[in-house]
Amino acid sequence: MCSAQKAPGTAIVLGLVVMIICLILYPGGWLIDASDPLDFEETIQAFTANDNLTHAVSFVVILCSLLISYGIFSFWRLQGPSGSLGHSMLRFGILVNLFHYGVYILTMGTRHLLVAVSQHAGSLADPSGAPDLMLVLHATSGGLYFAFITISSISGILVGIGLARRFSSLNLTAAACWVFGLAGVAGLINVVVGQQAEVDPEAFIMVSNIVLFVAAAALLFIGIGVIRGEKELIPEDD
């Protein structure tokens, strides 16, 4: 029974920690061949110059996304007053969360294909078209990532507030739930403002990264709360 209780929290914590490590090691990111995300050709070069690493970290990020989704989906079994706003928000947020990780997995899959095109360009019917195809794939992954930012913000609001309303007092885990929800609000505002032509794209990217980091830290504490067996996060039948 104890291990069954802790499994969702362990999945959240393990998935987040490994995902963060992978994203730090992602080519074109912070450590390996750092590139300007607005320079598509430079970023593609970073991916393809480290092709095996790009494949590996993309694969692990997909697995981590599934792990985290499993952990959050466990909240579906939490009991709540029938028809209550908080419980309805939580359940809808869980469904939105599954969808937003699905979009993120598609983003990683597009990068897998981009690198595969580079590795096997000679096998294409028109090898000279490989650079253009990779550019299209990278632009597609960028569009999917923008959708991920949007949907994850909505998911954060719903899940964060839905969980926070289950707590009768403000402890560390309850605060993490509120922070998770507020990070979603900040992310959604950033998406709306970032769409305006007057806004510097680099500012949008920087704010998105900060919001995602804060949300990840908050979710980490929520996962730890599940591992500790806090009653607000554990189904009554466990």
XYZ file of C-alpha atoms in Angstrom:
238
model
C 0.000 0.000 0.000
C 2.823 2.375 0.879
C 4.600 1.871 -2.436
C 1.334 2.353 -4.333
C 0.831 5.653 -2.497
C 4.316 6.882 -3.259
C 4.493 5.770 -6.897
C 2.743 8.832 -8.426
C 4.840 11.256 -6.379
C 8.016 9.379 -7.252
C 7.032 9.512 -10.930
C 6.566 13.292 -10.749
C 9.841 13.935 -8.913
C 11.929 11.495 -10.963
C 10.395 12.654 -14.239
C 11.025 16.322 -13.450
C 14.614 15.866 -12.258
C 15.653 13.736 -15.237
C 13.822 16.026 -17.681
C 15.588 19.114 -16.319
C 18.961 17.379 -16.660
C 18.131 16.404 -20.249
C 17.035 19.930 -21.150
C 20.268 21.326 -19.695
C 22.190 18.880 -21.906
C 20.013 19.533 -24.974
C 22.110 20.643 -27.979
C 21.607 24.316 -28.742
C 20.624 24.945 -25.119
C 22.618 26.172 -22.151
C 25.687 23.918 -22.210
C 26.189 22.188 -25.550
C 26.638 24.343 -28.658
C 24.509 27.124 -27.186
C 22.629 28.903 -29.963
C 20.234 31.787 -30.454
C 16.737 30.191 -30.503
C 15.679 32.826 -33.039
C 18.456 31.748 -35.413
C 16.867 28.647 -36.925
C 19.896 27.623 -38.983
C 22.245 27.884 -35.997
C 19.883 25.845 -33.823
C 19.440 23.184 -36.508
C 23.223 22.992 -36.820
C 23.483 22.384 -33.061
C 20.910 19.567 -33.292
C 22.510 17.864 -36.276
C 26.121 18.287 -35.139
C 25.163 16.387 -31.980
C 22.714 14.046 -33.677
C 22.999 11.033 -31.368
C 22.750 13.217 -28.265
C 19.697 15.025 -29.670
C 18.016 11.675 -30.324
C 18.904 10.400 -26.839
C 17.737 13.397 -24.824
C 14.566 13.778 -26.925
C 13.740 10.119 -26.253
C 14.316 10.481 -22.506
C 12.282 13.716 -22.380
C 9.363 11.830 -23.965
C 9.628 9.114 -21.291
C 9.805 11.767 -18.554
C 6.690 13.454 -19.953
C 4.833 10.161 -19.629
C 6.123 9.669 -16.078
C 4.959 13.114 -14.970
C 1.605 12.615 -16.695
C 1.133 9.344 -14.802
C 1.840 11.108 -11.525
C -0.582 13.962 -12.192
C -3.246 11.583 -13.507
C -3.295 9.937 -10.058
C -5.065 13.076 -8.784
C -8.111 11.976 -10.801
C -8.909 9.520 -7.996
C -9.029 12.242 -5.343
C -12.460 12.584 -3.767
C -14.280 15.911 -3.748
C -17.771 17.362 -3.301
C -19.899 16.501 -6.316
C -20.176 19.501 -8.605
C -17.751 21.658 -6.589
C -15.800 24.216 -8.609
C -12.401 23.206 -7.233
C -12.897 19.503 -7.930
C -14.238 20.189 -11.426
C -11.259 22.466 -12.155
C -8.850 19.785 -10.971
C -10.352 17.040 -13.123
C -10.517 19.191 -16.237
C -6.961 20.371 -15.555
C -5.771 16.760 -15.429
C -7.251 16.132 -18.886
C -5.689 19.338 -20.226
C -2.372 18.259 -18.687
C -2.446 14.978 -20.616
C -3.107 16.938 -23.800
C -0.316 19.456 -23.201
C 2.250 16.715 -22.629
C 0.975 15.078 -25.811
C 1.780 18.290 -27.683
C 5.236 18.386 -26.060
C 5.880 14.796 -27.139
C 4.962 15.798 -30.701
C 7.501 18.625 -30.412
C 10.211 16.135 -29.458
C 9.101 13.769 -32.230
C 9.469 16.548 -34.789
C 13.035 17.119 -33.619
C 13.703 13.383 -33.890
C 12.587 13.542 -37.521
C 14.651 16.663 -38.191
C 17.819 14.910 -37.049
C 16.873 11.746 -38.956
C 16.528 13.787 -42.162
C 20.031 15.146 -41.589
C 21.450 11.682 -40.905
C 19.841 10.101 -43.974
C 19.715 13.037 -46.389
C 21.394 10.921 -49.055
C 18.446 8.519 -49.049
C 15.909 11.219 -49.895
C 14.439 11.393 -53.393
C 15.902 14.910 -53.596
C 18.884 15.167 -51.209
C 19.334 18.842 -52.070
C 15.964 19.557 -50.452
C 17.066 18.262 -47.033
C 18.016 21.710 -45.616
C 14.641 23.172 -46.580
C 12.824 20.175 -45.095
C 14.764 20.514 -41.830
C 13.885 24.209 -41.692
C 10.186 23.373 -42.107
C 10.402 20.716 -39.388
C 12.126 23.120 -37.011
C 9.489 25.784 -37.646
C 6.810 23.150 -37.006
C 8.413 22.178 -33.706
C 8.460 25.868 -32.766
C 4.741 26.157 -33.455
C 4.035 23.042 -31.413
C 6.151 24.406 -28.563
C 4.156 27.654 -28.597
C 0.975 25.575 -28.334
C 2.576 23.628 -25.469
C 3.310 26.872 -23.595
C -0.300 27.989 -24.043
C -1.947 24.721 -23.026
C 0.462 24.053 -20.146
C -0.391 27.480 -18.700
C -4.098 26.626 -18.685
C -3.340 23.212 -17.196
C -1.223 24.819 -14.472
C -4.012 27.206 -13.492
C -6.621 24.450 -13.276
C -4.505 21.796 -11.537
C -2.747 24.247 -9.210
C -5.887 25.980 -7.963
C -7.846 22.714 -7.940
C -5.265 21.118 -5.626
C -4.741 24.240 -3.506
C -8.456 24.447 -2.668
C -8.251 20.992 -1.057
C -6.005 22.331 1.729
C -7.593 23.850 4.838
C -4.349 25.525 5.920
C -1.365 27.011 4.133
C 1.627 24.684 4.432
C 4.572 24.254 2.054
C 2.715 21.896 -0.287
C -0.388 24.099 -0.374
C 1.820 27.085 -1.187
C 3.438 25.065 -3.988
C -0.031 24.376 -5.421
C -0.860 28.091 -5.420
C 2.519 28.914 -6.993
C 1.858 26.281 -9.670
C -1.473 27.927 -10.455
C -0.020 31.446 -10.442
C 2.787 30.318 -12.751
C 0.054 29.220 -15.143
C -1.519 32.677 -14.952
C 1.860 34.304 -15.641
C 2.463 31.930 -18.549
C -0.916 32.703 -20.098
C -0.357 36.460 -19.781
C 3.060 36.021 -21.386
C 1.503 34.123 -24.306
C -1.123 36.819 -24.897
C 1.393 39.670 -24.656
C 4.073 37.775 -26.577
C 1.847 37.497 -29.649
C 1.965 41.255 -30.174
C 4.261 42.465 -32.942
C 5.784 45.120 -30.659
C 7.079 42.547 -28.167
C 10.678 41.352 -28.459
C 10.611 37.562 -29.108
C 13.684 37.153 -26.899
C 11.729 38.646 -23.985
C 8.904 36.165 -24.594
C 11.350 33.248 -24.606
C 13.101 34.469 -21.446
C 9.836 34.914 -19.516
C 8.586 31.513 -20.738
C 11.735 29.829 -19.427
C 11.412 31.556 -16.042
C 7.734 30.614 -15.727
C 8.427 26.988 -16.681
C 11.251 26.806 -14.118
C 9.008 28.173 -11.348
C 6.207 25.773 -12.336
C 8.643 22.831 -12.359
C 9.933 23.753 -8.883
C 6.367 24.011 -7.562
C 5.387 20.677 -9.118
C 8.495 19.117 -7.572
C 7.274 20.122 -4.098
C 3.800 18.798 -4.931
C 5.367 15.460 -5.910
C 7.291 15.398 -2.637
C 3.998 16.047 -0.843
C 2.530 12.958 -2.505
C 5.552 10.883 -1.454
C 5.144 12.140 2.127
C 1.522 10.999 2.038
C -0.226 14.326 2.599
C -3.905 13.445 2.870
C -5.043 16.203 0.486
C -3.057 14.559 -2.320
C -3.757 10.884 -1.608
C -6.949 9.050 -2.674
C -8.968 7.872 0.334
C -8.988 4.239 -0.840
C -5.166 3.961 -0.807
